[in-house]
Coordinates of C-alpha atoms in Angstrom, one line a residue:
L164 CA 55.6 5.1 -114.0
L165 CA 55.9 1.7 -115.9
I166 CA 53.0 1.1 -118.2
G167 CA 53.0 -2.3 -119.9
S168 CA 49.6 -1.9 -121.7
A169 CA 47.4 0.8 -123.0
N170 CA 44.7 -1.1 -121.0
A171 CA 46.2 0.4 -118.0
L172 CA 45.4 3.9 -119.3
R173 CA 42.1 2.9 -120.5
H174 CA 40.8 1.3 -117.3
G175 CA 43.2 2.9 -114.6
G176 CA 40.2 5.1 -113.5
P177 CA 40.3 8.8 -112.6
G178 CA 43.1 8.3 -110.1
L179 CA 45.7 8.4 -113.0
A180 CA 45.2 12.1 -113.3
A181 CA 47.5 12.3 -110.3
Y182 CA 50.5 11.1 -112.3
R183 CA 50.1 13.2 -115.3
G184 CA 53.2 15.1 -115.9
K185 CA 55.4 12.4 -114.3
P186 CA 58.0 10.4 -116.3
A187 CA 56.6 7.3 -117.7
S188 CA 58.1 4.5 -119.4
A189 CA 56.0 2.4 -121.9
V190 CA 56.2 -1.3 -123.3
G191 CA 56.1 -0.1 -126.8
A192 CA 55.0 2.6 -129.2
H193 CA 51.4 2.0 -129.2
T194 CA 51.1 2.2 -125.3
A195 CA 53.6 5.4 -125.5
A196 CA 51.2 7.2 -128.0
A197 CA 48.1 6.3 -125.4
A198 CA 50.1 7.6 -122.4
R199 CA 51.0 10.8 -124.4
A200 CA 47.5 11.3 -125.2
A201 CA 46.4 10.7 -121.6
G202 CA 48.9 13.5 -120.6
F203 CA 52.0 11.6 -119.3
D204 CA 55.5 12.6 -120.1
V205 CA 56.8 9.4 -121.8
V206 CA 60.6 9.5 -121.4
A207 CA 61.3 5.8 -122.5
V208 CA 59.6 3.4 -125.0
G209 CA 60.5 -0.3 -125.2
E210 CA 60.5 -2.8 -127.8
G211 CA 60.1 -6.6 -126.5
G212 CA 58.7 -5.9 -123.0
L213 CA 59.1 -3.8 -119.9
Q214 CA 62.1 -5.7 -118.7
A215 CA 64.0 -4.2 -121.6
V216 CA 63.1 -0.9 -120.5
L217 CA 64.2 -1.5 -117.0
D218 CA 67.6 -2.9 -118.1
R219 CA 68.4 0.1 -119.8
L220 CA 68.0 2.1 -116.5
G221 CA 71.0 0.4 -114.9
P222 CA 71.7 1.0 -111.2
S223 CA 70.0 4.1 -109.9
D224 CA 67.9 5.4 -106.7
Q225 CA 64.3 5.3 -108.3
R226 CA 61.1 4.3 -107.1
L227 CA 58.7 3.3 -109.9
L228 CA 55.1 2.6 -109.9
R229 CA 54.0 -0.1 -112.2
L230 CA 50.4 0.2 -113.7
A231 CA 49.5 -3.4 -114.5
G232 CA 46.8 -6.0 -115.3
A233 CA 46.1 -8.8 -112.8
T234 CA 48.1 -11.3 -115.3
R235 CA 51.5 -9.9 -115.9
V236 CA 55.0 -10.8 -116.7
P237 CA 57.3 -10.5 -113.5
L238 CA 59.9 -7.9 -113.5
V239 CA 63.4 -8.0 -112.1
A240 CA 64.5 -4.3 -110.8
P241 CA 68.0 -3.2 -111.3
P242 CA 70.1 -2.4 -108.3
G243 CA 68.7 0.6 -106.6
V244 CA 65.3 0.6 -108.3
T245 CA 62.1 -0.1 -106.2
I246 CA 58.9 -1.1 -108.2
D247 CA 55.5 -0.8 -106.6
E248 CA 52.7 -2.6 -108.5
Q249 CA 49.1 -1.2 -108.7
I250 CA 46.7 -3.6 -110.5
V251 CA 44.3 -1.3 -112.5
Y252 CA 42.6 -4.0 -114.8
A253 CA 42.0 -7.6 -115.4
S254 CA 41.0 -9.8 -118.5
E255 CA 38.2 -11.8 -117.5
P256 CA 37.7 -15.1 -119.6
L257 CA 34.4 -15.5 -121.5
P258 CA 33.0 -18.7 -123.0
Y259 CA 33.3 -19.1 -126.8
P260 CA 29.9 -18.5 -128.6
E261 CA 29.1 -21.7 -130.3
P262 CA 28.7 -20.0 -133.6
L263 CA 32.5 -19.0 -133.2
A264 CA 33.5 -22.5 -132.3
A265 CA 31.6 -23.9 -135.4
L266 CA 33.5 -21.3 -137.6
L267 CA 36.8 -22.5 -136.1
R268 CA 36.2 -25.8 -137.0
E269 CA 37.0 -24.9 -140.5
P270 CA 40.5 -23.6 -141.5
A271 CA 41.1 -20.2 -140.2
V272 CA 43.6 -17.7 -139.2
A273 CA 43.7 -16.4 -135.7
L274 CA 45.4 -13.2 -134.3
L275 CA 47.0 -13.4 -130.9
H276 CA 47.6 -10.2 -129.1
S277 CA 48.8 -11.5 -125.5
A278 CA 50.1 -14.7 -123.9
E279 CA 46.9 -14.7 -121.7
A280 CA 44.7 -14.6 -124.9
A281 CA 47.0 -17.3 -126.6
R282 CA 46.5 -19.5 -123.6
R283 CA 42.8 -19.2 -123.4
F284 CA 42.5 -19.7 -127.2
A285 CA 44.3 -22.9 -126.9
Q286 CA 42.2 -24.2 -124.0
L287 CA 39.1 -23.2 -125.7
C288 CA 40.0 -25.0 -128.8
D289 CA 40.8 -28.0 -127.0
H290 CA 37.7 -27.9 -125.0
H291 CA 35.4 -27.6 -127.8
A292 CA 37.5 -30.3 -129.9
I293 CA 38.4 -27.8 -132.5
P294 CA 41.4 -29.4 -134.3
R295 CA 44.5 -27.3 -134.0
A296 CA 46.2 -28.4 -137.2
R297 CA 43.5 -26.7 -139.3
L298 CA 44.3 -23.3 -137.7
V299 CA 47.1 -20.9 -138.3
L300 CA 48.1 -18.3 -135.7
A301 CA 49.7 -15.0 -136.0
A302 CA 51.3 -13.9 -132.8
I303 CA 52.3 -10.5 -132.0
G304 CA 55.4 -11.7 -130.2
P305 CA 57.7 -14.9 -129.2
R306 CA 56.2 -15.0 -125.7
V307 CA 52.7 -14.9 -127.2
A308 CA 53.8 -17.9 -129.6
S309 CA 55.0 -19.8 -126.9
A310 CA 52.0 -19.5 -124.8
A311 CA 49.9 -20.9 -127.7
G312 CA 51.6 -24.3 -127.4
S313 CA 51.9 -26.5 -130.3
G314 CA 49.9 -28.4 -132.9
W315 CA 48.7 -25.4 -134.9
G316 CA 48.7 -25.8 -138.8
R317 CA 51.2 -23.0 -138.6
L318 CA 52.2 -20.4 -136.0
A319 CA 54.3 -17.3 -136.8
V320 CA 55.5 -14.3 -135.0
A321 CA 55.1 -10.7 -136.3
T322 CA 58.3 -8.9 -137.4
A323 CA 57.7 -6.2 -134.8
P324 CA 55.4 -6.3 -131.7
N325 CA 52.7 -3.9 -133.0
D326 CA 49.5 -4.1 -134.6
A327 CA 50.5 -3.3 -138.1
A328 CA 53.1 -6.1 -138.2
L329 CA 50.5 -8.5 -136.7
L330 CA 47.9 -7.5 -139.3
A331 CA 50.6 -7.9 -142.1
L332 CA 51.7 -11.3 -141.0
A333 CA 48.0 -12.3 -140.9
G334 CA 47.3 -10.8 -144.5
E335 CA 50.4 -12.8 -145.6
M336 CA 48.9 -16.0 -144.0
C337 CA 45.7 -15.6 -145.7
Q338 CA 47.3 -15.1 -149.1
A339 CA 49.8 -17.8 -148.8
S340 CA 49.8 -20.2 -151.5
D341 CA 50.1 -23.2 -149.4
G342 CA 47.4 -21.9 -147.0
L343 CA 45.0 -24.0 -145.1
N344 CA 42.2 -24.3 -147.8
D345 CA 44.8 -26.0 -150.2
R346 CA 46.1 -28.4 -147.8
H347 CA 42.5 -29.4 -146.8
G348 CA 41.4 -29.8 -150.2
R349 CA 39.0 -26.9 -150.2

């Protein structure tokens, strides 16, 4: 199994039980912990994406099942490896509640956990005429930061692709002496 998100385990349904005990490769430590808790035998844990996990496999004769979201990063299988994909969840965009849009018109720090969320956040800010320069973004990884685009007051990437590092970065951004409140005279 290839598991690129804990969401695959949360939303995969009762059919996942048939795969318990099978070897699983997880995108990162959080997803690996969720897989173990769901009864999977985690044999590989990546850092920086599933492609890195696949690249460590090298040429072999394996057939893998990727449990994925509807929006996912394409993978290149090593020689001799076949990947079947099963979509088990999707992220559905929701409108911004107007109170949130109003809050984001003031200086703020936003945390971005996925490339899809980063693209959606940028679209909604643009749609609601929220000035990007007034916002600082903390991204969980480089791909997420790239998906957010440009024009933000500050955009930084967590030191590791996990929630603890993302929260630490956001905390640092909130405490920065050159924070948005100082730059905007507040």
